[in-house]
Amino acid sequence: MSSNHESSLTPSMFDVDYSSWNVRYKVIAAGFIFYCAVFLLCHVVSVCFSQTYYSLSAKEKVFWDLAATRAVFGIHSAIAGLWALLVDPVISADKVTTQQNWSWFTLLIATGFFLFENVALHGSNLVFRTFDVPLVIHHFFAFAGFSGAVIWDTIGHYLPMVTLLLEMSTPFTCVSWMLLKAGLAKTVFWKANQWLMIHMFHCRMVLTYHMWWVSWCHWDVISGNIVLPVRVLFFTGLALLTFILNPVWTHKKTMQLLNPVDWNFGNKPAPENGPSAKQDGQLPKKKAE
């Protein structure tokens, strides 16, 4: 289920029969279980070592753990995306039909992650009675799109791998939010990370333009080799990302640099001297001098 020109540099751990649905299910399940474990590990480590985490509400703790899990996935995705974009000569030569063993592995692990993300998101929404429409839409298209690439398995993996590169902003988002909750939003490190994060969001926008250009240049092959449901999912999701989600998120992150607030939780002002007091939900009061 991969190109005969598989790179000799690709580790042998990727060399399994991806045409077998049994193998696919196992790798998807491995991705789901791995990121569940990352989520739980973050909770345990934070409980043991983070005063900030201890001071957060239950909903904020879940968001903290999810942010860390997304950061881990973001690192994996950025490596895979850059490998497809800049390194692998086979997968970049034929951007519509070529597959590699390493890209199959990444595709299945990503599908497991997006399954975890949807379970965590909807579970959190039910428990805390919230509904983040942009995030729900984003996660739906991510899971549906990657599931479609698994089911209709003649699809090339260049565009899915480059799509994963959009996750390059998540490690910076994680660091930004954690430092903001820790009361470090006025530090040079937080501001530098915020600048890098904003730059990553601009890179995301450039990357979506690249995906439109690749699709335009290879439209005849795409329309002949990719079934209509997958095309509808991909281009609807790409349009939403290009014209709505990316611009909105880039704007919010830029405004956050100028005015550090937690817009994930009702634009709460960032604590200035460490974790906020949780007894009355207000910012900690200064002691009388």
Tab-separated table of N, CA, C and O in Angstrom, residues 46 72 74 76 86 95 107 110 123 134 136 144 146 167 224 227 230 246 263:
chain	number	residue	atom	x	y	z
A	46	SER	N	1.109	17.575	36.252
A	46	SER	CA	0.688	18.921	36.649
A	46	SER	C	0.202	18.950	38.086
A	46	SER	O	0.472	19.903	38.831
A	72	VAL	N	1.911	18.057	21.832
A	72	VAL	CA	2.668	16.850	21.468
A	72	VAL	C	2.303	16.415	20.053
A	72	VAL	O	3.177	16.106	19.234
A	74	GLY	N	1.100	18.326	17.768
A	74	GLY	CA	1.567	19.369	16.868
A	74	GLY	C	3.015	19.177	16.457
A	74	GLY	O	3.382	19.421	15.295
A	76	HIS	N	4.645	16.252	16.348
A	76	HIS	CA	4.636	15.111	15.421
A	76	HIS	C	4.133	15.534	14.046
A	76	HIS	O	4.723	15.194	13.006
A	86	LEU	N	9.236	19.118	2.147
A	86	LEU	CA	10.601	19.514	1.817
A	86	LEU	C	11.592	18.373	1.616
A	86	LEU	O	12.633	18.575	0.973
A	95	LYS	N	1.683	14.584	-6.163
A	95	LYS	CA	0.984	15.129	-5.007
A	95	LYS	C	-0.451	14.614	-4.846
A	95	LYS	O	-1.126	14.997	-3.902
A	107	LEU	N	-0.873	9.016	8.968
A	107	LEU	CA	-2.292	9.223	8.693
A	107	LEU	C	-3.165	8.482	9.711
A	107	LEU	O	-4.142	9.044	10.232
A	110	ALA	N	-2.809	10.002	13.214
A	110	ALA	CA	-3.554	11.271	13.241
A	110	ALA	C	-5.051	11.014	13.349
A	110	ALA	O	-5.764	11.740	14.052
A	123	GLY	N	-17.191	15.329	25.146
A	123	GLY	CA	-17.344	14.961	26.557
A	123	GLY	C	-17.251	16.174	27.455
A	123	GLY	O	-18.048	16.342	28.389
A	134	PRO	N	-16.600	27.100	16.512
A	134	PRO	CA	-15.446	26.973	15.603
A	134	PRO	C	-14.619	25.720	15.867
A	134	PRO	O	-14.182	25.042	14.929
A	136	VAL	N	-15.641	22.874	17.319
A	136	VAL	CA	-16.426	21.694	16.931
A	136	VAL	C	-16.356	21.480	15.423
A	136	VAL	O	-16.155	20.356	14.937
A	144	ALA	N	-13.331	13.699	10.031
A	144	ALA	CA	-14.025	13.183	8.848
A	144	ALA	C	-13.080	13.122	7.648
A	144	ALA	O	-13.098	12.149	6.876
A	146	PHE	N	-9.689	12.878	7.582
A	146	PHE	CA	-8.659	11.842	7.701
A	146	PHE	C	-9.278	10.446	7.670
A	146	PHE	O	-8.674	9.506	7.134
A	167	GLU	N	-0.848	22.136	12.155
A	167	GLU	CA	-0.797	21.981	13.613
A	167	GLU	C	0.483	22.557	14.220
A	167	GLU	O	0.683	22.472	15.432
A	224	GLY	N	-10.395	12.986	-10.936
A	224	GLY	CA	-10.454	11.636	-11.486
A	224	GLY	C	-10.101	10.546	-10.498
A	224	GLY	O	-10.445	9.379	-10.703
A	227	VAL	N	-12.809	10.574	-4.706
A	227	VAL	CA	-14.276	10.504	-4.796
A	227	VAL	C	-14.903	11.804	-4.300
A	227	VAL	O	-14.316	12.545	-3.506
A	230	VAL	N	-15.133	12.876	-0.425
A	230	VAL	CA	-13.857	13.320	0.146
A	230	VAL	C	-13.494	14.705	-0.368
A	230	VAL	O	-13.003	15.560	0.389
A	246	ASN	N	-8.799	30.578	10.310
A	246	ASN	CA	-7.439	31.123	10.411
A	246	ASN	C	-7.417	32.633	10.632
A	246	ASN	O	-6.697	33.121	11.514
A	263	TRP	N	-9.131	34.511	26.340
A	263	TRP	CA	-10.374	34.569	25.584
A	263	TRP	C	-11.030	33.202	25.446
A	263	TRP	O	-12.149	33.096	24.957
